[in-house]
Amino acid sequence: VQLQASGGGLVETGGSLRLSCKASGFNVDLWPMGWFRQAPGEEREAISSYSGGGGSTTYVADFARRRFTMSRDIGKNTVYLQIDSLEPEDTAVYYCAASSYHSRSFAYAPQRSFEYDYWGQGTQVTVSS
C-alpha cells in the first residue's frame, strides 16, 4: 500500500489549490480515506474523510465546511482536496491517509489520526499574506 500526495505549494491569500493523493495497493472506494493537516507546533487535525466499503458517508470538520472539498476519482484511484480562498492560517503540511481497520465500515468515516494505518508523505501548503 502506498499513498503519494502532491499539489502543495506557495500561494497568495485568496488563491486555490487542489491536492492529490494517488493510491496503490488498494481501491480508494473500498477503504476509508481522509485528509489531515499539521501546522508547525500544532497537533495533526482532520479535515475531511469518507467511509469505505462502497459507502458514501462523509465527515467534514467545522472549519473546513466552507472552503475545503474532498473528492475521489475511482478510475484514477486518486482522492483530492480542493482548497479555496486560502488563508495564511491554512499554512501546514497536508497528509492523506487510508484506513484498513475500517475497510468494511461503509457507514463510518474515520475522523481521528489513530484510526488510519497508511499515510502519504505530506505536501506543504504555504499561504502568503
Tab-separated table of N, CA and C in Angstrom:
chain	number	residue	atom	x	y	z
A	1	VAL	N	0.850	-1.193	0.000
A	1	VAL	CA	0.000	0.000	0.000
A	1	VAL	C	0.886	1.243	0.000
A	2	GLN	N	0.565	2.153	-0.894
A	2	GLN	CA	1.295	3.424	-0.945
A	2	GLN	C	0.334	4.555	-1.240
A	3	LEU	N	0.644	5.714	-0.651
A	3	LEU	CA	-0.102	6.931	-0.907
A	3	LEU	C	0.894	8.006	-1.316
A	4	GLN	N	0.656	8.616	-2.455
A	4	GLN	CA	1.566	9.641	-2.968
A	4	GLN	C	0.809	10.957	-3.060
A	5	ALA	N	1.131	11.865	-2.161
A	5	ALA	CA	0.461	13.166	-2.128
A	5	ALA	C	1.235	14.179	-2.948
A	6	SER	N	0.499	15.090	-3.559
A	6	SER	CA	1.134	16.143	-4.351
A	6	SER	C	0.187	17.325	-4.466
A	7	GLY	N	0.690	18.415	-5.031
A	7	GLY	CA	-0.163	19.559	-5.298
A	7	GLY	C	0.034	20.751	-4.391
A	8	GLY	N	0.833	20.592	-3.358
A	8	GLY	CA	1.077	21.718	-2.469
A	8	GLY	C	1.960	22.760	-3.125
A	9	GLY	N	2.127	23.880	-2.429
A	9	GLY	CA	2.988	24.930	-2.959
A	9	GLY	C	2.794	26.224	-2.212
A	10	LEU	N	3.370	27.263	-2.771
A	10	LEU	CA	3.253	28.607	-2.217
A	10	LEU	C	2.171	29.352	-2.985
A	11	VAL	N	1.216	29.889	-2.264
A	11	VAL	CA	0.101	30.566	-2.910
A	11	VAL	C	-0.253	31.816	-2.115
A	12	GLU	N	-0.784	32.811	-2.780
A	12	GLU	CA	-1.186	34.036	-2.104
A	12	GLU	C	-2.542	33.863	-1.427
A	13	THR	N	-2.774	34.667	-0.442
A	13	THR	CA	-4.076	34.679	0.227
A	13	THR	C	-5.191	34.859	-0.801
A	14	GLY	N	-6.215	34.044	-0.661
A	14	GLY	CA	-7.333	34.105	-1.590
A	14	GLY	C	-7.235	33.138	-2.746
A	15	GLY	N	-6.083	32.545	-2.927
A	15	GLY	CA	-5.895	31.595	-4.007
A	15	GLY	C	-6.483	30.236	-3.715
A	16	SER	N	-6.300	29.325	-4.647
A	16	SER	CA	-6.838	27.974	-4.516
A	16	SER	C	-5.764	26.945	-4.852
A	17	LEU	N	-5.940	25.770	-4.289
A	17	LEU	CA	-5.072	24.642	-4.601
A	17	LEU	C	-5.920	23.386	-4.655
A	18	ARG	N	-5.472	22.433	-5.453
A	18	ARG	CA	-6.069	21.112	-5.423
A	18	ARG	C	-4.954	20.107	-5.118
A	19	LEU	N	-5.082	19.479	-3.987
A	19	LEU	CA	-4.128	18.456	-3.588
A	19	LEU	C	-4.601	17.100	-4.110
A	20	SER	N	-3.647	16.277	-4.481
A	20	SER	CA	-3.952	14.943	-4.992
A	20	SER	C	-3.288	13.892	-4.117
A	21	CYS	N	-3.899	12.734	-4.065
A	21	CYS	CA	-3.336	11.602	-3.329
A	21	CYS	C	-3.579	10.355	-4.166
A	22	LYS	N	-2.530	9.901	-4.815
A	22	LYS	CA	-2.614	8.714	-5.653
A	22	LYS	C	-2.370	7.484	-4.799
A	23	ALA	N	-3.325	6.560	-4.835
A	23	ALA	CA	-3.228	5.354	-4.017
A	23	ALA	C	-2.827	4.148	-4.859
A	24	SER	N	-2.105	3.248	-4.268
A	24	SER	CA	-1.779	1.975	-4.905
A	24	SER	C	-1.836	0.874	-3.853
A	25	GLY	N	-2.228	-0.321	-4.286
A	25	GLY	CA	-2.308	-1.451	-3.379
A	25	GLY	C	-3.693	-1.684	-2.803
A	26	PHE	N	-4.605	-0.783	-3.055
A	26	PHE	CA	-5.990	-0.931	-2.622
A	26	PHE	C	-6.845	0.001	-3.473
A	27	ASN	N	-8.149	-0.171	-3.371
A	27	ASN	CA	-9.075	0.677	-4.126
A	27	ASN	C	-9.627	1.782	-3.239
A	28	VAL	N	-9.572	3.011	-3.721
A	28	VAL	CA	-9.964	4.149	-2.893
A	28	VAL	C	-11.448	4.161	-2.564
A	29	ASP	N	-12.252	3.383	-3.275
A	29	ASP	CA	-13.681	3.344	-2.942
A	29	ASP	C	-13.983	2.269	-1.913
A	30	LEU	N	-13.004	1.450	-1.559
A	30	LEU	CA	-13.257	0.359	-0.628
A	30	LEU	C	-12.679	0.604	0.763
A	31	TRP	N	-11.691	1.455	0.872
A	31	TRP	CA	-11.126	1.792	2.178
A	31	TRP	C	-11.492	3.230	2.526
A	32	PRO	N	-11.750	3.517	3.785
A	32	PRO	CA	-11.923	4.910	4.176
A	32	PRO	C	-10.639	5.699	3.928
A	33	MET	N	-10.819	6.934	3.509
A	33	MET	CA	-9.659	7.803	3.318
A	33	MET	C	-9.942	9.161	3.907
A	34	GLY	N	-8.881	9.830	4.318
A	34	GLY	CA	-9.043	11.129	4.925
A	34	GLY	C	-7.903	12.064	4.586
A	35	TRP	N	-8.174	13.336	4.788
A	35	TRP	CA	-7.154	14.374	4.675
A	35	TRP	C	-6.965	15.014	6.054
A	36	PHE	N	-5.719	15.221	6.395
A	36	PHE	CA	-5.342	15.860	7.646
A	36	PHE	C	-4.339	16.975	7.335
A	37	ARG	N	-4.134	17.833	8.316
A	37	ARG	CA	-3.088	18.817	8.182
A	37	ARG	C	-2.415	19.036	9.532
A	38	GLN	N	-1.167	19.492	9.454
A	38	GLN	CA	-0.420	19.768	10.676
A	38	GLN	C	0.410	21.021	10.464
A	39	ALA	N	0.088	22.033	11.248
A	39	ALA	CA	0.842	23.285	11.217
A	39	ALA	C	1.998	23.189	12.206
A	40	PRO	N	3.036	23.993	12.026
A	40	PRO	CA	4.183	23.952	12.943
A	40	PRO	C	3.755	24.162	14.386
A	41	GLY	N	4.185	23.263	15.262
A	41	GLY	CA	3.867	23.380	16.671
A	41	GLY	C	2.452	22.998	17.045
A	42	GLU	N	1.702	22.506	16.070
A	42	GLU	CA	0.311	22.142	16.332
A	42	GLU	C	0.112	20.640	16.164
A	43	GLU	N	-0.983	20.135	16.695
A	43	GLU	CA	-1.331	18.743	16.504
A	43	GLU	C	-1.936	18.537	15.113
A	44	ARG	N	-1.820	17.321	14.649
A	44	ARG	CA	-2.440	16.982	13.375
A	44	ARG	C	-3.954	17.021	13.542
A	45	GLU	N	-4.644	17.638	12.577
A	45	GLU	CA	-6.090	17.747	12.672
A	45	GLU	C	-6.753	17.204	11.406
A	46	ALA	N	-7.909	16.613	11.606
A	46	ALA	CA	-8.666	16.064	10.490
A	46	ALA	C	-9.370	17.183	9.735
A	47	ILE	N	-9.392	17.039	8.430
A	47	ILE	CA	-10.085	17.994	7.570
A	47	ILE	C	-11.379	17.377	7.047
A	48	SER	N	-11.236	16.233	6.407
A	48	SER	CA	-12.391	15.588	5.803
A	48	SER	C	-12.062	14.128	5.573
A	49	SER	N	-13.081	13.302	5.545
A	49	SER	CA	-12.869	11.885	5.274
A	49	SER	C	-14.144	11.290	4.721
A	50	TYR	N	-14.016	10.092	4.184
A	50	TYR	CA	-15.214	9.378	3.772
A	50	TYR	C	-15.073	7.907	4.120
A	51	SER	N	-16.179	7.222	4.139
A	51	SER	CA	-16.209	5.815	4.529
A	51	SER	C	-15.740	4.924	3.392
A	52	GLY	N	-15.481	3.668	3.724
A	52	GLY	CA	-15.088	2.696	2.716
A	52	GLY	C	-16.231	1.767	2.380
A	53	GLY	N	-15.879	0.574	1.908
A	53	GLY	CA	-16.887	-0.427	1.623
A	53	GLY	C	-17.919	0.006	0.604
A	54	GLY	N	-17.562	0.961	-0.243
A	54	GLY	CA	-18.511	1.418	-1.242
A	54	GLY	C	-19.545	2.381	-0.709
A	55	GLY	N	-19.422	2.747	0.560
A	55	GLY	CA	-20.380	3.666	1.148
A	55	GLY	C	-20.098	5.113	0.797
A	56	SER	N	-20.975	5.987	1.245
A	56	SER	CA	-20.851	7.399	0.905
A	56	SER	C	-20.907	8.316	2.116
A	57	THR	N	-20.667	7.754	3.278
A	57	THR	CA	-20.658	8.591	4.481
A	57	THR	C	-19.428	9.481	4.471
A	58	THR	N	-19.618	10.734	4.791
A	58	THR	CA	-18.506	11.665	4.808
A	58	THR	C	-18.451	12.407	6.134
A	59	TYR	N	-17.267	12.875	6.448
A	59	TYR	CA	-17.038	13.739	7.599
A	59	TYR	C	-16.329	14.989	7.096
A	60	VAL	N	-16.756	16.124	7.579
A	60	VAL	CA	-16.086	17.383	7.263
A	60	VAL	C	-15.963	18.173	8.556
A	61	ALA	N	-14.761	18.582	8.898
A	61	ALA	CA	-14.551	19.384	10.101
A	61	ALA	C	-15.269	20.723	9.965
A	62	ASP	N	-15.666	21.269	11.087
A	62	ASP	CA	-16.414	22.526	11.058
A	62	ASP	C	-15.654	23.628	10.319
A	63	PHE	N	-14.358	23.697	10.554
A	63	PHE	CA	-13.588	24.787	9.943
A	63	PHE	C	-13.472	24.606	8.436
A	64	ALA	N	-13.722	23.378	7.953
A	64	ALA	CA	-13.489	23.075	6.543
A	64	ALA	C	-14.745	23.151	5.685
A	65	ARG	N	-15.873	23.356	6.303
A	65	ARG	CA	-17.137	23.231	5.555
A	65	ARG	C	-17.263	24.240	4.434
A	66	ARG	N	-16.710	25.392	4.622
A	66	ARG	CA	-16.955	26.458	3.640
A	66	ARG	C	-15.942	26.448	2.502
A	67	ARG	N	-14.686	25.975	2.774
A	67	ARG	CA	-13.646	26.171	1.762
A	67	ARG	C	-12.932	24.904	1.313
A	68	PHE	N	-13.202	23.779	1.950
A	68	PHE	CA	-12.499	22.545	1.626
A	68	PHE	C	-13.471	21.528	1.040
A	69	THR	N	-13.060	20.860	-0.034
A	69	THR	CA	-13.899	19.852	-0.658
A	69	THR	C	-13.061	18.628	-0.991
A	70	MET	N	-13.456	17.499	-0.429
A	70	MET	CA	-12.784	16.232	-0.716
A	70	MET	C	-13.553	15.481	-1.782
A	71	SER	N	-12.817	14.880	-2.701
A	71	SER	CA	-13.467	14.102	-3.753
A	71	SER	C	-12.562	12.940	-4.129
A	72	ARG	N	-13.072	12.048	-4.947
A	72	ARG	CA	-12.260	10.912	-5.378
A	72	ARG	C	-12.593	10.559	-6.816
A	73	ASP	N	-11.596	10.060	-7.501
A	73	ASP	CA	-11.743	9.557	-8.868
A	73	ASP	C	-11.386	8.077	-8.806
A	74	ILE	N	-12.398	7.236	-8.845
A	74	ILE	CA	-12.165	5.807	-8.707
A	74	ILE	C	-11.343	5.269	-9.864
A	75	GLY	N	-11.580	5.779	-11.068
A	75	GLY	CA	-10.835	5.313	-12.233
A	75	GLY	C	-9.353	5.580	-12.119
A	76	LYS	N	-8.992	6.710	-11.490
A	76	LYS	CA	-7.581	7.067	-11.304
A	76	LYS	C	-7.055	6.614	-9.950
A	77	ASN	N	-7.959	6.036	-9.143
A	77	ASN	CA	-7.584	5.598	-7.796
A	77	ASN	C	-6.904	6.728	-7.028
A	78	THR	N	-7.528	7.876	-7.084
A	78	THR	CA	-6.952	9.090	-6.509
A	78	THR	C	-8.021	9.859	-5.751
A	79	VAL	N	-7.624	10.436	-4.628
A	79	VAL	CA	-8.509	11.340	-3.912
A	79	VAL	C	-7.926	12.736	-3.977
A	80	TYR	N	-8.797	13.721	-3.849
A	80	TYR	CA	-8.392	15.105	-3.991
A	80	TYR	C	-8.896	15.928	-2.800
A	81	LEU	N	-8.233	17.036	-2.589
A	81	LEU	CA	-8.702	18.024	-1.631
A	81	LEU	C	-8.601	19.386	-2.302
A	82	GLN	N	-9.745	19.959	-2.582
A	82	GLN	CA	-9.799	21.299	-3.162
A	82	GLN	C	-9.882	22.302	-2.015
A	83	ILE	N	-9.001	23.275	-2.028
A	83	ILE	CA	-9.000	24.312	-1.009
A	83	ILE	C	-9.142	25.656	-1.701
A	84	ASP	N	-10.185	26.376	-1.361
A	84	ASP	CA	-10.456	27.679	-1.953
A	84	ASP	C	-10.268	28.790	-0.924
A	85	SER	N	-10.124	30.001	-1.430
A	85	SER	CA	-9.979	31.178	-0.563
A	85	SER	C	-8.957	30.936	0.533
A	86	LEU	N	-7.784	30.518	0.137
A	86	LEU	CA	-6.743	30.168	1.098
A	86	LEU	C	-6.383	31.344	1.990
A	87	GLU	N	-6.116	31.013	3.246
A	87	GLU	CA	-5.752	31.991	4.267
A	87	GLU	C	-4.389	31.617	4.850
A	88	PRO	N	-3.652	32.582	5.365
A	88	PRO	CA	-2.356	32.250	5.981
A	88	PRO	C	-2.461	31.160	7.045
A	89	GLU	N	-3.599	31.097	7.720
A	89	GLU	CA	-3.797	30.077	8.752
A	89	GLU	C	-3.886	28.662	8.181
A	90	ASP	N	-4.015	28.559	6.865
A	90	ASP	CA	-4.043	27.240	6.227
A	90	ASP	C	-2.641	26.680	5.993
A	91	THR	N	-1.624	27.467	6.269
A	91	THR	CA	-0.256	27.002	6.088
A	91	THR	C	0.005	25.797	6.978
A	92	ALA	N	0.391	24.697	6.342
A	92	ALA	CA	0.586	23.434	7.067
A	92	ALA	C	1.089	22.377	6.084
A	93	VAL	N	1.473	21.257	6.638
A	93	VAL	CA	1.719	20.071	5.819
A	93	VAL	C	0.413	19.282	5.767
A	94	TYR	N	0.014	18.949	4.571
A	94	TYR	CA	-1.240	18.244	4.367
A	94	TYR	C	-0.957	16.778	4.045
A	95	TYR	N	-1.683	15.901	4.733
A	95	TYR	CA	-1.484	14.466	4.595
A	95	TYR	C	-2.770	13.787	4.160
A	96	CYS	N	-2.633	12.798	3.296
A	96	CYS	CA	-3.742	11.903	3.037
A	96	CYS	C	-3.468	10.597	3.786
A	97	ALA	N	-4.533	9.901	4.107
A	97	ALA	CA	-4.411	8.674	4.885
A	97	ALA	C	-5.484	7.684	4.481
A	98	ALA	N	-5.189	6.418	4.692
A	98	ALA	CA	-6.131	5.342	4.392
A	98	ALA	C	-6.231	4.410	5.590
A	99	SER	N	-7.405	3.862	5.767
A	99	SER	CA	-7.652	3.005	6.923
A	99	SER	C	-8.065	1.610	6.490
A	100	SER	N	-7.199	0.639	6.740
A	100	SER	CA	-7.606	-0.749	6.513
A	100	SER	C	-8.451	-1.254	7.677
A	101	TYR	N	-8.356	-0.579	8.841
A	101	TYR	CA	-9.101	-1.021	10.023
A	101	TYR	C	-10.610	-0.982	9.774
A	102	HIS	N	-11.037	0.020	9.027
A	102	HIS	CA	-12.467	0.235	8.835
A	102	HIS	C	-12.903	-0.066	7.403
A	103	SER	N	-12.172	-0.957	6.746
A	103	SER	CA	-12.453	-1.201	5.327
A	103	SER	C	-13.849	-1.780	5.104
A	104	ARG	N	-14.447	-2.384	6.122
A	104	ARG	CA	-15.789	-2.966	5.965
A	104	ARG	C	-16.886	-2.044	6.491
A	105	SER	N	-16.492	-0.857	6.959
A	105	SER	CA	-17.458	0.041	7.580
A	105	SER	C	-17.927	1.065	6.564
A	106	PHE	N	-18.984	0.712	5.835
A	106	PHE	CA	-19.444	1.613	4.786
A	106	PHE	C	-20.175	2.822	5.342
A	107	ALA	N	-20.518	2.803	6.624
A	107	ALA	CA	-21.284	3.906	7.199
A	107	ALA	C	-20.474	4.740	8.178
A	108	TYR	N	-19.165	4.551	8.219
A	108	TYR	CA	-18.347	5.290	9.179
A	108	TYR	C	-17.165	5.924	8.474
A	109	ALA	N	-17.026	7.219	8.660
A	109	ALA	CA	-15.901	7.957	8.102
A	109	ALA	C	-14.962	8.309	9.245
A	110	PRO	N	-13.827	7.632	9.354
A	110	PRO	CA	-12.904	7.868	10.477
A	110	PRO	C	-12.435	9.319	10.533
A	111	GLN	N	-12.337	9.823	11.771
A	111	GLN	CA	-12.014	11.230	11.951
A	111	GLN	C	-10.749	11.458	12.755
A	112	ARG	N	-10.187	10.395	13.310
A	112	ARG	CA	-9.037	10.550	14.190
A	112	ARG	C	-7.823	9.863	13.588
A	113	SER	N	-6.674	10.484	13.775
A	113	SER	CA	-5.476	10.009	13.085
A	113	SER	C	-5.129	8.575	13.454
A	114	PHE	N	-5.387	8.136	14.685
A	114	PHE	CA	-5.007	6.775	15.069
A	114	PHE	C	-5.865	5.716	14.387
A	115	GLU	N	-6.933	6.150	13.727
A	115	GLU	CA	-7.792	5.206	13.000
A	115	GLU	C	-7.233	4.877	11.618
A	116	TYR	N	-6.166	5.542	11.240
A	116	TYR	CA	-5.563	5.336	9.928
A	116	TYR	C	-4.214	4.655	10.074
A	117	ASP	N	-3.964	3.670	9.232
A	117	ASP	CA	-2.697	2.949	9.325
A	117	ASP	C	-1.767	3.191	8.138
A	118	TYR	N	-2.241	3.886	7.118
A	118	TYR	CA	-1.364	4.224	5.996
A	118	TYR	C	-1.431	5.722	5.751
A	119	TRP	N	-0.249	6.314	5.550
A	119	TRP	CA	-0.145	7.760	5.380
A	119	TRP	C	0.709	8.108	4.183
A	120	GLY	N	0.306	9.162	3.497
A	120	GLY	CA	1.165	9.721	2.467
A	120	GLY	C	2.296	10.508	3.102
A	121	GLN	N	3.201	10.978	2.287
A	121	GLN	CA	4.401	11.640	2.796
A	121	GLN	C	4.154	13.092	3.182
A	122	GLY	N	3.005	13.621	2.825
A	122	GLY	CA	2.697	15.007	3.143
A	122	GLY	C	3.108	15.943	2.032
A	123	THR	N	2.335	16.993	1.873
A	123	THR	CA	2.653	18.024	0.885
A	123	THR	C	2.483	19.382	1.561
A	124	GLN	N	3.473	20.230	1.404
A	124	GLN	CA	3.485	21.513	2.100
A	124	GLN	C	2.630	22.539	1.374
A	125	VAL	N	1.771	23.197	2.133
A	125	VAL	CA	0.994	24.325	1.623
A	125	VAL	C	1.406	25.558	2.419
A	126	THR	N	1.837	26.575	1.719
A	126	THR	CA	2.237	27.829	2.358
A	126	THR	C	1.442	28.956	1.725
A	127	VAL	N	0.761	29.703	2.571
A	127	VAL	CA	-0.079	30.802	2.091
A	127	VAL	C	0.540	32.113	2.552
A	128	SER	N	0.878	32.945	1.613
A	128	SER	CA	1.494	34.231	1.939
A	128	SER	C	0.413	35.283	2.134
A	129	SER	N	0.695	36.181	3.085
A	129	SER	CA	-0.291	37.233	3.386
A	129	SER	C	-0.036	38.487	2.559
